[in-house]
Amino acid sequence: MGKGGVLHRYLSVGEVAKRSGLAVSAIHFYERKGLIASIRTDGNQRRFPRGVLRRVAIIKVAQRTGIPLAEIGNALSGLPNNRAPTTQDWEKLSSRWRDDLDARIEQLTLLRDQLGQCIGCGCLSISDCPLRNPGDQLSLDGSGAQLLEVDHEFSKV
């Protein structure tokens, strides 16, 4: 079809990959997961609407912030496939994720701060270790470095 034809409004999988900075296999993966959609030509080639580039950008940003693909897919399922996500769509999506990200940031900050307290411990079974032995639970299992015991249930964590 010519430059003004219907297919000119669509991108091949290679064009999507090049413009998004992803591998073709990643584009195929996103499609298999239902995050993006394509049409097929008479020759069974994938063609993506140009709006897929914005969807892919949203997926990449969400993944970089640690949002699981299932959650990204759930959020994207509320958007129409026949157009590129708008600024309003992004505001809605990002506000859904903001509280979760804030909670994870707080949790990671606490973990980071607590981690510094037990670096020199060695055995990680002292009574005041807030990470691996809160409330000195390991003292019930005996003395010594309980977490270093291969058969101890906490060692598998």
C-alpha atoms as one frame of an Amber mdcrd trajectory, in Angstrom:
protein
   0.000   0.000   0.000   1.180   3.526  -0.731   2.294   6.202   1.685  -1.270
   7.433   2.126  -2.699   3.930   2.623  -4.023   2.313   5.742  -0.789   0.468
   6.520   1.143   3.753   6.593  -0.678   4.534   9.845   0.719   1.334  11.338
   4.204   0.261  12.390   5.915  -3.072  11.863   7.255  -4.899  14.903  10.772
  -3.870  13.853   9.769  -0.204  13.700   8.149  -0.403  17.146  11.268  -2.061
  18.530  13.591   0.522  16.988  11.539   3.522  18.070  10.953   2.212  21.605
  14.505   1.002  22.186  13.322  -2.548  22.926  14.148  -5.850  21.301  11.630
  -7.374  18.907  11.298 -10.257  21.364  10.191  -7.796  24.065   7.499  -6.419
  21.759   6.295  -9.971  21.073   6.355 -10.696  24.818   4.262  -7.614  25.614
   1.788  -8.653  22.954   1.544 -12.222  24.315   0.893 -10.760  27.776  -1.922
  -8.608  26.370  -0.188  -5.316  27.154  -0.217  -4.216  23.516  -2.153  -5.379
  20.466  -1.499  -5.647  16.752  -3.441  -6.405  13.628  -2.312  -8.853  10.952
  -1.805  -8.101   7.290  -2.935 -10.443   4.518   0.629 -11.801   4.653   0.219
 -12.469   8.430   2.665  -9.727   9.438   2.071  -7.810  12.650   1.187  -4.149
  12.375   0.830  -1.908  15.401  -1.048   1.371  15.609   1.300   4.299  16.237
  -0.247   4.799  19.686   1.476   1.598  20.800   4.662   3.628  21.268   3.068
   5.565  24.107   1.744   2.334  25.671   5.230   0.836  25.487   6.672   3.986
  27.091   4.187   3.638  29.967   5.118  -0.031  30.379   8.822   0.808  30.482
   8.372   3.563  33.078   6.147   1.372  35.235   8.612  -1.530  35.063  11.504
   0.743  36.053   9.603   1.691  39.189   9.146  -1.988  40.044   5.474  -2.376
  39.203   4.767  -5.999  38.242   3.650  -6.690  34.672   0.360  -8.144  35.874
  -0.461  -4.862  37.604   0.625  -2.874  34.550  -1.605  -5.040  32.379  -4.519
  -4.570  34.739  -4.093  -0.800  34.596  -3.707  -0.727  30.814  -6.790  -2.895
  30.329  -8.876   0.105  31.370  -7.601   2.113  28.406  -8.995   1.843  24.895
  -6.753  -0.007  22.408  -7.800   2.188  19.495  -5.893   5.301  20.587  -2.695
   6.404  22.267  -2.938   6.988  26.026  -3.487  10.653  26.817  -2.020  12.870
  29.514  -5.209  12.304  31.512  -4.800   8.534  31.128  -1.237   8.790  32.448
  -2.316  10.925  35.399  -4.924   8.315  36.290  -2.469   5.427  35.970   0.343
   7.130  37.854  -1.923   8.174  40.720  -2.984   4.527  41.117   0.666   3.545
  41.499   1.885   6.490  43.604   0.645   5.231  46.986   2.115   1.788  46.374
   5.442   3.308  45.369   5.471   5.546  48.443   4.858   2.519  50.683   7.644
   0.550  48.981  10.041   3.488  49.269   9.272   3.737  52.984   9.767  -0.009
  53.443  13.066   0.004  51.544  14.290   3.025  53.488  13.559   1.240  56.782
  15.267  -1.889  55.504  18.310   0.103  54.429  18.511   1.818  57.807  18.116
  -1.455  59.719  20.596  -3.270  57.522  23.377  -0.969  58.669  22.761  -2.048
  62.266  23.550  -5.694  61.694  26.370  -5.651  59.134  29.000  -6.401  61.791
  26.950  -9.057  63.538  28.170 -12.054  61.586  25.705 -14.570  62.959  22.519
 -12.498  62.631  21.044 -14.245  65.647  21.603 -11.627  68.314  18.571 -10.660
  70.329  18.200  -7.147  68.922  18.452  -7.916  65.175  15.306  -6.303  63.735
  15.737  -8.015  60.363  16.230 -11.709  60.966  15.472 -12.240  64.652  12.799
  -9.836  65.875  11.992 -10.412  69.530  14.873 -12.928  69.775  12.693 -15.738
  68.437  15.770 -17.757  67.503  16.810 -18.136  71.144  14.060 -20.754  71.450
  16.039 -22.963  69.041  19.218 -22.929  71.145  22.416 -20.975  71.403  24.802
 -20.048  68.640  24.341 -18.877  65.094  21.018 -20.553  64.337  20.625 -18.844
  60.985  23.804 -20.440  59.702  22.381 -23.926  60.276  21.423 -25.366  56.885
  18.314 -27.100  58.188  16.969 -24.049  60.039  13.727 -22.750  58.491  14.925
 -19.110  58.489  18.048 -20.038  56.502  15.856 -20.799  53.499  14.443 -17.265
  53.442
